[in-house]
PDB file of C-alpha atoms in Angstrom:
ATOM      1  CA  MET A   1      88.250 -34.195 -20.042  1.00  0.00           C
ATOM      2  CA  ILE A   2      85.400 -31.726 -19.643  1.00  0.00           C
ATOM      3  CA  LYS A   3      86.487 -28.183 -20.492  1.00  0.00           C
ATOM      4  CA  ILE A   4      83.109 -26.456 -20.806  1.00  0.00           C
ATOM      5  CA  ILE A   5      79.714 -26.880 -19.134  1.00  0.00           C
ATOM      6  CA  ALA A   6      76.675 -25.569 -21.028  1.00  0.00           C
ATOM      7  CA  SER A   7      73.805 -25.211 -18.558  1.00  0.00           C
ATOM      8  CA  ASP A   8      70.173 -24.281 -18.929  1.00  0.00           C
ATOM      9  CA  ILE A   9      68.922 -21.843 -16.269  1.00  0.00           C
ATOM     10  CA  ASP A  10      65.231 -22.311 -15.384  1.00  0.00           C
ATOM     11  CA  GLY A  11      64.464 -25.745 -13.995  1.00  0.00           C
ATOM     12  CA  THR A  12      68.151 -26.637 -14.089  1.00  0.00           C
ATOM     13  CA  LEU A  13      70.506 -24.103 -12.558  1.00  0.00           C
ATOM     14  CA  LEU A  14      67.757 -22.549 -10.442  1.00  0.00           C
ATOM     15  CA  THR A  15      65.971 -24.237  -7.558  1.00  0.00           C
ATOM     16  CA  PRO A  16      62.162 -24.427  -7.612  1.00  0.00           C
ATOM     17  CA  GLN A  17      62.305 -21.164  -5.617  1.00  0.00           C
ATOM     18  CA  GLY A  18      64.077 -19.428  -8.505  1.00  0.00           C
ATOM     19  CA  ILE A  19      67.534 -18.995  -6.955  1.00  0.00           C
ATOM     20  CA  ILE A  20      71.020 -20.406  -7.382  1.00  0.00           C
ATOM     21  CA  SER A  21      71.597 -22.362  -4.178  1.00  0.00           C
ATOM     22  CA  PRO A  22      74.781 -21.811  -2.118  1.00  0.00           C
ATOM     23  CA  GLN A  23      75.907 -25.332  -3.071  1.00  0.00           C
ATOM     24  CA  THR A  24      75.486 -24.660  -6.785  1.00  0.00           C
ATOM     25  CA  TYR A  25      77.067 -21.222  -6.499  1.00  0.00           C
ATOM     26  CA  ARG A  26      80.165 -22.705  -4.839  1.00  0.00           C
ATOM     27  CA  ALA A  27      80.350 -25.549  -7.361  1.00  0.00           C
ATOM     28  CA  ILE A  28      80.263 -23.144 -10.329  1.00  0.00           C
ATOM     29  CA  HIS A  29      83.111 -21.105  -8.871  1.00  0.00           C
ATOM     30  CA  GLN A  30      85.063 -24.288  -8.183  1.00  0.00           C
ATOM     31  CA  ALA A  31      84.629 -25.346 -11.803  1.00  0.00           C
ATOM     32  CA  ILE A  32      85.825 -21.954 -13.037  1.00  0.00           C
ATOM     33  CA  GLU A  33      88.809 -22.081 -10.659  1.00  0.00           C
ATOM     34  CA  HIS A  34      89.718 -25.467 -12.172  1.00  0.00           C
ATOM     35  CA  GLY A  35      89.743 -23.958 -15.652  1.00  0.00           C
ATOM     36  CA  ILE A  36      86.328 -25.255 -16.743  1.00  0.00           C
ATOM     37  CA  GLU A  37      84.240 -22.691 -18.605  1.00  0.00           C
ATOM     38  CA  PHE A  38      80.659 -22.283 -17.398  1.00  0.00           C
ATOM     39  CA  LEU A  39      78.248 -21.162 -20.132  1.00  0.00           C
ATOM     40  CA  PRO A  40      74.576 -20.434 -19.361  1.00  0.00           C
ATOM     41  CA  VAL A  41      72.368 -21.373 -22.329  1.00  0.00           C
ATOM     42  CA  THR A  42      68.858 -20.072 -21.819  1.00  0.00           C
ATOM     43  CA  GLY A  43      65.591 -18.980 -23.334  1.00  0.00           C
ATOM     44  CA  ARG A  44      65.855 -15.796 -21.277  1.00  0.00           C
ATOM     45  CA  GLY A  45      67.103 -12.555 -22.759  1.00  0.00           C
ATOM     46  CA  TYR A  46      70.416 -11.143 -21.603  1.00  0.00           C
ATOM     47  CA  ALA A  47      68.980  -8.658 -19.098  1.00  0.00           C
ATOM     48  CA  ALA A  48      66.741 -11.249 -17.417  1.00  0.00           C
ATOM     49  CA  ALA A  49      69.527 -13.830 -17.265  1.00  0.00           C
ATOM     50  CA  ARG A  50      72.063 -11.289 -15.997  1.00  0.00           C
ATOM     51  CA  ASN A  51      69.781 -10.408 -13.077  1.00  0.00           C
ATOM     52  CA  ILE A  52      70.021 -14.035 -11.951  1.00  0.00           C
ATOM     53  CA  ILE A  53      73.565 -15.002 -12.915  1.00  0.00           C
ATOM     54  CA  GLY A  54      75.285 -11.691 -12.229  1.00  0.00           C
ATOM     55  CA  MET A  55      73.785 -11.106  -8.801  1.00  0.00           C
ATOM     56  CA  GLN A  56      75.836 -14.014  -7.462  1.00  0.00           C
ATOM     57  CA  GLY A  57      79.100 -12.738  -8.861  1.00  0.00           C
ATOM     58  CA  ILE A  58      79.163 -14.916 -11.971  1.00  0.00           C
ATOM     59  CA  GLN A  59      80.169 -12.884 -15.032  1.00  0.00           C
ATOM     60  CA  VAL A  60      80.445 -15.147 -18.051  1.00  0.00           C
ATOM     61  CA  PRO A  61      79.372 -15.203 -21.713  1.00  0.00           C
ATOM     62  CA  MET A  62      75.844 -16.466 -22.369  1.00  0.00           C
ATOM     63  CA  ILE A  63      73.719 -17.938 -25.108  1.00  0.00           C
ATOM     64  CA  ASN A  64      70.346 -16.202 -24.825  1.00  0.00           C
ATOM     65  CA  LEU A  65      66.878 -16.448 -26.342  1.00  0.00           C
ATOM     66  CA  ASN A  66      67.284 -20.117 -27.285  1.00  0.00           C
ATOM     67  CA  GLY A  67      70.307 -19.325 -29.436  1.00  0.00           C
ATOM     68  CA  ALA A  68      69.082 -16.178 -31.177  1.00  0.00           C
ATOM     69  CA  LEU A  69      71.618 -14.083 -29.253  1.00  0.00           C
ATOM     70  CA  VAL A  70      75.155 -14.792 -28.046  1.00  0.00           C
ATOM     71  CA  SER A  71      76.351 -12.294 -25.439  1.00  0.00           C
ATOM     72  CA  SER A  72      79.821 -11.560 -24.111  1.00  0.00           C
ATOM     73  CA  ALA A  73      80.544 -11.495 -20.393  1.00  0.00           C
ATOM     74  CA  GLN A  74      80.152  -7.702 -20.595  1.00  0.00           C
ATOM     75  CA  GLY A  75      76.761  -7.949 -22.319  1.00  0.00           C
ATOM     76  CA  GLN A  76      77.853  -7.128 -25.858  1.00  0.00           C
ATOM     77  CA  ALA A  77      75.970  -8.907 -28.638  1.00  0.00           C
ATOM     78  CA  LEU A  78      78.462 -11.213 -30.350  1.00  0.00           C
ATOM     79  CA  LYS A  79      75.964 -12.837 -32.735  1.00  0.00           C
ATOM     80  CA  GLN A  80      72.262 -12.396 -33.502  1.00  0.00           C
ATOM     81  CA  HIS A  81      69.728 -14.334 -35.563  1.00  0.00           C
ATOM     82  CA  PRO A  82      66.637 -12.130 -36.033  1.00  0.00           C
ATOM     83  CA  LEU A  83      63.236 -13.468 -37.011  1.00  0.00           C
ATOM     84  CA  PRO A  84      62.181 -12.876 -40.650  1.00  0.00           C
ATOM     85  CA  GLN A  85      59.986  -9.768 -40.771  1.00  0.00           C
ATOM     86  CA  ASP A  86      57.308 -11.437 -42.907  1.00  0.00           C
ATOM     87  CA  GLN A  87      57.060 -14.303 -40.423  1.00  0.00           C
ATOM     88  CA  VAL A  88      56.734 -11.867 -37.523  1.00  0.00           C
ATOM     89  CA  ARG A  89      53.797 -10.198 -39.263  1.00  0.00           C
ATOM     90  CA  ALA A  90      52.168 -13.553 -40.073  1.00  0.00           C
ATOM     91  CA  MET A  91      52.563 -14.840 -36.512  1.00  0.00           C
ATOM     92  CA  ARG A  92      51.197 -11.625 -35.046  1.00  0.00           C
ATOM     93  CA  ASP A  93      48.163 -11.850 -37.357  1.00  0.00           C
ATOM     94  CA  PHE A  94      47.543 -15.451 -36.276  1.00  0.00           C
ATOM     95  CA  LEU A  95      47.855 -14.684 -32.554  1.00  0.00           C
ATOM     96  CA  ASP A  96      45.809 -11.486 -32.763  1.00  0.00           C
ATOM     97  CA  GLN A  97      42.989 -13.358 -34.507  1.00  0.00           C
ATOM     98  CA  ALA A  98      43.183 -16.123 -31.886  1.00  0.00           C
ATOM     99  CA  GLN A  99      43.164 -13.428 -29.154  1.00  0.00           C
ATOM    100  CA  LEU A 100      46.262 -14.934 -27.572  1.00  0.00           C
ATOM    101  CA  PRO A 101      48.642 -12.586 -25.727  1.00  0.00           C
ATOM    102  CA  TYR A 102      52.260 -12.771 -26.814  1.00  0.00           C
ATOM    103  CA  SER A 103      55.571 -10.980 -26.458  1.00  0.00           C
ATOM    104  CA  LEU A 104      58.282  -9.997 -28.922  1.00  0.00           C
ATOM    105  CA  ILE A 105      61.860  -9.646 -27.759  1.00  0.00           C
ATOM    106  CA  SER A 106      64.626  -7.610 -29.354  1.00  0.00           C
ATOM    107  CA  GLN A 107      68.083  -6.951 -27.979  1.00  0.00           C
ATOM    108  CA  GLU A 108      66.901  -3.599 -26.660  1.00  0.00           C
ATOM    109  CA  ALA A 109      63.405  -4.302 -25.369  1.00  0.00           C
ATOM    110  CA  TYR A 110      60.675  -6.750 -24.373  1.00  0.00           C
ATOM    111  CA  TYR A 111      57.433  -5.797 -26.139  1.00  0.00           C
ATOM    112  CA  THR A 112      54.178  -6.983 -24.623  1.00  0.00           C
ATOM    113  CA  SER A 113      50.504  -6.104 -24.922  1.00  0.00           C
ATOM    114  CA  ASP A 114      50.191  -5.648 -21.150  1.00  0.00           C
ATOM    115  CA  PRO A 115      53.412  -4.137 -19.755  1.00  0.00           C
ATOM    116  CA  ALA A 116      51.826  -3.254 -16.405  1.00  0.00           C
ATOM    117  CA  ARG A 117      50.846  -6.863 -15.784  1.00  0.00           C
ATOM    118  CA  TYR A 118      54.274  -8.063 -16.849  1.00  0.00           C
ATOM    119  CA  GLN A 119      55.942  -5.564 -14.497  1.00  0.00           C
ATOM    120  CA  GLN A 120      53.740  -6.795 -11.665  1.00  0.00           C
ATOM    121  CA  GLY A 121      54.927 -10.316 -12.396  1.00  0.00           C
ATOM    122  CA  ILE A 122      58.561  -9.177 -12.258  1.00  0.00           C
ATOM    123  CA  ASP A 123      57.981  -7.354  -8.965  1.00  0.00           C
ATOM    124  CA  ARG A 124      56.355 -10.470  -7.498  1.00  0.00           C
ATOM    125  CA  PHE A 125      59.200 -12.689  -8.747  1.00  0.00           C
ATOM    126  CA  LEU A 126      61.874 -10.380  -7.291  1.00  0.00           C
ATOM    127  CA  LYS A 127      60.143 -10.324  -3.899  1.00  0.00           C
ATOM    128  CA  GLU A 128      59.804 -14.105  -3.859  1.00  0.00           C
ATOM    129  CA  GLN A 129      63.415 -14.467  -4.961  1.00  0.00           C
ATOM    130  CA  ALA A 130      64.618 -12.118  -2.207  1.00  0.00           C
ATOM    131  CA  ALA A 131      62.635 -14.108   0.371  1.00  0.00           C
ATOM    132  CA  SER A 132      64.141 -17.362  -0.936  1.00  0.00           C
ATOM    133  CA  HIS A 133      67.624 -15.886  -0.709  1.00  0.00           C
ATOM    134  CA  ARG A 134      67.040 -14.830   2.897  1.00  0.00           C
ATOM    135  CA  GLN A 135      65.677 -18.261   3.773  1.00  0.00           C
ATOM    136  CA  ALA A 136      68.758 -19.891   2.212  1.00  0.00           C
ATOM    137  CA  GLY A 137      71.059 -17.535   4.101  1.00  0.00           C
ATOM    138  CA  ILE A 138      72.304 -15.801   0.934  1.00  0.00           C
ATOM    139  CA  GLN A 139      73.128 -12.118   1.405  1.00  0.00           C
ATOM    140  CA  LEU A 140      72.820 -10.253  -1.880  1.00  0.00           C
ATOM    141  CA  ALA A 141      71.986  -6.763  -3.025  1.00  0.00           C
ATOM    142  CA  SER A 142      68.492  -6.668  -4.469  1.00  0.00           C
ATOM    143  CA  PRO A 143      68.249  -6.049  -8.230  1.00  0.00           C
ATOM    144  CA  ASP A 144      66.690  -2.768  -9.305  1.00  0.00           C
ATOM    145  CA  PRO A 145      63.119  -3.347 -10.575  1.00  0.00           C
ATOM    146  CA  GLY A 146      63.460  -0.095 -12.493  1.00  0.00           C
ATOM    147  CA  GLN A 147      66.014  -1.674 -14.822  1.00  0.00           C
ATOM    148  CA  ALA A 148      63.512  -4.343 -15.838  1.00  0.00           C
ATOM    149  CA  LYS A 149      60.754  -1.759 -16.167  1.00  0.00           C
ATOM    150  CA  ALA A 150      62.873   0.277 -18.578  1.00  0.00           C
ATOM    151  CA  PHE A 151      63.327  -2.834 -20.734  1.00  0.00           C
ATOM    152  CA  ILE A 152      59.570  -3.500 -21.046  1.00  0.00           C
ATOM    153  CA  ARG A 153      57.661  -1.716 -23.822  1.00  0.00           C
ATOM    154  CA  ASP A 154      54.056  -1.569 -24.964  1.00  0.00           C
ATOM    155  CA  PHE A 155      53.102  -2.951 -28.383  1.00  0.00           C
ATOM    156  CA  GLY A 156      51.604   0.456 -29.104  1.00  0.00           C
ATOM    157  CA  THR A 157      55.083   1.887 -29.422  1.00  0.00           C
ATOM    158  CA  LEU A 158      55.832  -0.504 -32.284  1.00  0.00           C
ATOM    159  CA  ARG A 159      53.754   1.706 -34.557  1.00  0.00           C
ATOM    160  CA  ASP A 160      56.114   4.582 -33.831  1.00  0.00           C
ATOM    161  CA  LEU A 161      59.289   2.637 -34.582  1.00  0.00           C
ATOM    162  CA  PRO A 162      60.917   1.675 -37.876  1.00  0.00           C
ATOM    163  CA  GLN A 163      61.149  -2.008 -38.675  1.00  0.00           C
ATOM    164  CA  GLN A 164      63.557  -3.637 -36.268  1.00  0.00           C
ATOM    165  CA  ASP A 165      65.060  -7.002 -35.575  1.00  0.00           C
ATOM    166  CA  PHE A 166      63.119  -9.231 -33.211  1.00  0.00           C
ATOM    167  CA  LEU A 167      64.968 -12.238 -31.876  1.00  0.00           C
ATOM    168  CA  LYS A 168      62.154 -14.230 -30.273  1.00  0.00           C
ATOM    169  CA  LEU A 169      58.381 -14.443 -30.046  1.00  0.00           C
ATOM    170  CA  ILE A 170      56.771 -16.216 -27.097  1.00  0.00           C
ATOM    171  CA  PHE A 171      53.183 -16.982 -26.158  1.00  0.00           C
ATOM    172  CA  PHE A 172      51.363 -19.055 -23.581  1.00  0.00           C
ATOM    173  CA  THR A 173      48.179 -21.075 -23.940  1.00  0.00           C
ATOM    174  CA  ASP A 174      46.677 -24.227 -22.497  1.00  0.00           C
ATOM    175  CA  GLN A 175      44.505 -24.630 -25.612  1.00  0.00           C
ATOM    176  CA  GLU A 176      46.054 -27.591 -27.408  1.00  0.00           C
ATOM    177  CA  ASP A 177      44.014 -26.990 -30.578  1.00  0.00           C
ATOM    178  CA  LEU A 178      45.426 -23.472 -30.954  1.00  0.00           C
ATOM    179  CA  ARG A 179      48.989 -24.649 -30.332  1.00  0.00           C
ATOM    180  CA  GLN A 180      48.545 -27.360 -32.942  1.00  0.00           C
ATOM    181  CA  ALA A 181      47.052 -24.922 -35.447  1.00  0.00           C
ATOM    182  CA  PHE A 182      50.038 -22.622 -34.923  1.00  0.00           C
ATOM    183  CA  PHE A 183      52.468 -25.521 -35.413  1.00  0.00           C
ATOM    184  CA  ASP A 184      50.653 -26.641 -38.553  1.00  0.00           C
ATOM    185  CA  GLN A 185      50.828 -23.183 -40.089  1.00  0.00           C
ATOM    186  CA  PHE A 186      54.400 -22.215 -39.225  1.00  0.00           C
ATOM    187  CA  ARG A 187      56.473 -25.320 -38.584  1.00  0.00           C
ATOM    188  CA  GLY A 188      56.675 -26.247 -42.270  1.00  0.00           C
ATOM    189  CA  GLU A 189      57.930 -22.838 -43.371  1.00  0.00           C
ATOM    190  CA  GLY A 190      61.596 -23.760 -42.822  1.00  0.00           C
ATOM    191  CA  GLN A 191      62.335 -20.257 -41.553  1.00  0.00           C
ATOM    192  CA  LEU A 192      61.588 -20.828 -37.854  1.00  0.00           C
ATOM    193  CA  THR A 193      62.614 -22.934 -34.877  1.00  0.00           C
ATOM    194  CA  ILE A 194      59.620 -23.672 -32.638  1.00  0.00           C
ATOM    195  CA  SER A 195      60.350 -25.040 -29.177  1.00  0.00           C
ATOM    196  CA  SER A 196      59.028 -25.064 -25.623  1.00  0.00           C
ATOM    197  CA  SER A 197      60.459 -24.707 -22.124  1.00  0.00           C
ATOM    198  CA  GLY A 198      57.220 -25.547 -20.325  1.00  0.00           C
ATOM    199  CA  PRO A 199      53.886 -27.306 -20.772  1.00  0.00           C
ATOM    200  CA  ASN A 200      51.964 -24.215 -21.920  1.00  0.00           C
ATOM    201  CA  ASN A 201      54.488 -22.006 -23.679  1.00  0.00           C
ATOM    202  CA  VAL A 202      55.645 -21.781 -27.275  1.00  0.00           C
ATOM    203  CA  GLU A 203      58.930 -20.084 -28.176  1.00  0.00           C
ATOM    204  CA  ILE A 204      59.818 -19.115 -31.730  1.00  0.00           C
ATOM    205  CA  THR A 205      63.214 -18.093 -33.059  1.00  0.00           C
ATOM    206  CA  GLN A 206      64.825 -17.955 -36.473  1.00  0.00           C
ATOM    207  CA  ALA A 207      65.588 -21.319 -38.082  1.00  0.00           C
ATOM    208  CA  LYS A 208      69.326 -20.911 -37.461  1.00  0.00           C
ATOM    209  CA  ALA A 209      68.681 -20.105 -33.812  1.00  0.00           C
ATOM    210  CA  SER A 210      68.484 -23.020 -31.422  1.00  0.00           C
ATOM    211  CA  LYS A 211      70.443 -23.811 -28.309  1.00  0.00           C
ATOM    212  CA  GLY A 212      72.254 -26.592 -30.136  1.00  0.00           C
ATOM    213  CA  GLN A 213      73.201 -24.555 -33.208  1.00  0.00           C
ATOM    214  CA  ALA A 214      74.428 -21.618 -31.138  1.00  0.00           C
ATOM    215  CA  LEU A 215      76.378 -23.929 -28.839  1.00  0.00           C
ATOM    216  CA  THR A 216      77.992 -25.706 -31.814  1.00  0.00           C
ATOM    217  CA  GLN A 217      79.170 -22.365 -33.212  1.00  0.00           C
ATOM    218  CA  TYR A 218      80.420 -21.283 -29.795  1.00  0.00           C
ATOM    219  CA  LEU A 219      82.389 -24.502 -29.295  1.00  0.00           C
ATOM    220  CA  GLU A 220      83.961 -24.252 -32.750  1.00  0.00           C
ATOM    221  CA  ALA A 221      84.931 -20.588 -32.275  1.00  0.00           C
ATOM    222  CA  ALA A 222      86.491 -21.341 -28.872  1.00  0.00           C
ATOM    223  CA  GLY A 223      88.333 -24.408 -30.149  1.00  0.00           C
ATOM    224  CA  TYR A 224      86.517 -27.012 -28.032  1.00  0.00           C
ATOM    225  CA  ASP A 225      85.961 -30.565 -29.196  1.00  0.00           C
ATOM    226  CA  LYS A 226      82.406 -31.828 -28.651  1.00  0.00           C
ATOM    227  CA  ASN A 227      83.759 -34.501 -26.298  1.00  0.00           C
ATOM    228  CA  GLU A 228      85.160 -31.742 -24.083  1.00  0.00           C
ATOM    229  CA  ALA A 229      81.669 -30.265 -23.693  1.00  0.00           C
ATOM    230  CA  LEU A 230      78.883 -31.249 -21.306  1.00  0.00           C
ATOM    231  CA  SER A 231      75.316 -29.951 -21.541  1.00  0.00           C
ATOM    232  CA  ILE A 232      72.673 -30.138 -18.837  1.00  0.00           C
ATOM    233  CA  GLY A 233      69.000 -29.175 -18.980  1.00  0.00           C
ATOM    234  CA  ASP A 234      65.450 -30.102 -18.140  1.00  0.00           C
ATOM    235  CA  SER A 235      63.199 -29.228 -21.064  1.00  0.00           C
ATOM    236  CA  TYR A 236      62.510 -29.808 -24.734  1.00  0.00           C
ATOM    237  CA  ASN A 237      64.414 -26.725 -25.858  1.00  0.00           C
ATOM    238  CA  ASP A 238      67.523 -28.336 -24.329  1.00  0.00           C
ATOM    239  CA  LEU A 239      67.415 -31.400 -26.601  1.00  0.00           C
ATOM    240  CA  SER A 240      69.370 -29.684 -29.358  1.00  0.00           C
ATOM    241  CA  MET A 241      72.172 -29.077 -26.822  1.00  0.00           C
ATOM    242  CA  PHE A 242      72.187 -32.742 -25.856  1.00  0.00           C
ATOM    243  CA  ALA A 243      72.680 -33.667 -29.509  1.00  0.00           C
ATOM    244  CA  VAL A 244      75.851 -31.611 -30.045  1.00  0.00           C
ATOM    245  CA  THR A 245      77.857 -32.317 -26.884  1.00  0.00           C
ATOM    246  CA  GLY A 246      79.777 -35.465 -26.077  1.00  0.00           C
ATOM    247  CA  HIS A 247      78.277 -35.523 -22.592  1.00  0.00           C
ATOM    248  CA  SER A 248      74.663 -34.635 -21.782  1.00  0.00           C
ATOM    249  CA  TYR A 249      72.663 -34.782 -18.571  1.00  0.00           C
ATOM    250  CA  ALA A 250      68.959 -34.327 -17.986  1.00  0.00           C
ATOM    251  CA  MET A 251      67.719 -33.148 -14.621  1.00  0.00           C
ATOM    252  CA  GLY A 252      65.775 -35.451 -12.329  1.00  0.00           C
ATOM    253  CA  ASN A 253      62.825 -33.043 -12.599  1.00  0.00           C
ATOM    254  CA  ALA A 254      62.803 -33.245 -16.419  1.00  0.00           C
ATOM    255  CA  ASP A 255      60.028 -34.921 -18.350  1.00  0.00           C
ATOM    256  CA  PRO A 256      60.821 -38.625 -18.939  1.00  0.00           C
ATOM    257  CA  ALA A 257      60.878 -38.000 -22.692  1.00  0.00           C
ATOM    258  CA  VAL A 258      63.630 -35.401 -22.167  1.00  0.00           C
ATOM    259  CA  GLN A 259      65.540 -37.728 -19.844  1.00  0.00           C
ATOM    260  CA  ARG A 260      65.568 -40.436 -22.493  1.00  0.00           C
ATOM    261  CA  GLN A 261      67.426 -38.132 -24.905  1.00  0.00           C
ATOM    262  CA  ALA A 262      70.314 -37.462 -22.504  1.00  0.00           C
ATOM    263  CA  ARG A 263      73.289 -39.714 -21.907  1.00  0.00           C
ATOM    264  CA  GLY A 264      73.082 -39.313 -18.135  1.00  0.00           C
ATOM    265  CA  LEU A 265      70.687 -38.318 -15.376  1.00  0.00           C
ATOM    266  CA  ALA A 266      71.452 -35.732 -12.672  1.00  0.00           C
ATOM    267  CA  PRO A 267      69.485 -35.163  -9.466  1.00  0.00           C
ATOM    268  CA  SER A 268      66.621 -32.680  -9.639  1.00  0.00           C
ATOM    269  CA  ASN A 269      66.994 -28.920  -9.252  1.00  0.00           C
ATOM    270  CA  ARG A 270      65.501 -29.353  -5.771  1.00  0.00           C
ATOM    271  CA  GLU A 271      68.545 -31.543  -5.006  1.00  0.00           C
ATOM    272  CA  ASP A 272      71.163 -29.222  -6.597  1.00  0.00           C
ATOM    273  CA  GLY A 273      71.671 -31.401  -9.658  1.00  0.00           C
ATOM    274  CA  VAL A 274      74.087 -28.960 -11.319  1.00  0.00           C
ATOM    275  CA  ALA A 275      76.285 -28.876  -8.202  1.00  0.00           C
ATOM    276  CA  TRP A 276      76.257 -32.694  -8.105  1.00  0.00           C
ATOM    277  CA  MET A 277      77.262 -32.878 -11.756  1.00  0.00           C
ATOM    278  CA  ILE A 278      80.151 -30.420 -11.287  1.00  0.00           C
ATOM    279  CA  GLN A 279      81.430 -32.387  -8.293  1.00  0.00           C
ATOM    280  CA  GLN A 280      81.344 -35.546 -10.391  1.00  0.00           C
ATOM    281  CA  ILE A 281      83.455 -33.810 -13.054  1.00  0.00           C
ATOM    282  CA  LEU A 282      85.968 -32.484 -10.528  1.00  0.00           C
ATOM    283  CA  ALA A 283      86.215 -35.958  -8.969  1.00  0.00           C
ATOM    284  CA  GLY A 284      87.048 -37.436 -12.377  1.00  0.00           C
ATOM    285  CA  LYS A 285      83.863 -39.504 -12.554  1.00  0.00           C
ATOM    286  CA  ILE A 286      82.553 -37.719 -15.665  1.00  0.00           C
ATOM    287  CA  GLY A 287      84.665 -37.013 -18.725  1.00  0.00           C
TER     288      GLY A 287
END
């Protein structure tokens, strides 16, 4: 019997328009009403994930930043796995020399070299999301862009701060040679987990921080057996979740290599695959 659903957010829970569809929203609440825990497991930080999950009335614990942070339903940090400081310095040196933009994320802030551009991206996303909600007939209060703006910081301010714990570093590039050079230099260190949630991004967390490791610890602390857990996702950073749950589903929009690692296949996020999967559980066809 499935007692907990661990779901990725982007490309899984969200439609291609970046919203939780009415069908998926209703299915999640039905699962919760039937005593099934719903646990978002995402590469997003808590604030970014809360703006999506919370705006539809879903207040649940989360695994954030690919497992580097576990947050309570009220947003308290239950567990953190910060990046080693020496590795942060080495990665920054590599990326600065390669002239690749990157971001560093702590529990308190999102540091980027171009905060204005990042804020513009958030404003554009929120407008597109609001339009998608209206088109889908979903009436919701709009999130406050000012909250996101307060979370974003300039790298320049790092010089004015004492050493602090960073939970994730992320960068984007379509230059395969630079990605490979980064992998070659840092993957063998044994101190980092390097993953990806898209074709051009690289996400780095501490070695003990992955979706699968954080989910395993969460399941053990809550007293769940792995066969009572189902994971669902669409990308390579979801594979570690698939490996630690008795039931795993890849989305129809996932890369074929990701689909091959899952035990089952759900419809795409365009077809409300998470809602379909929940209905299958409630109908007794899964678990």
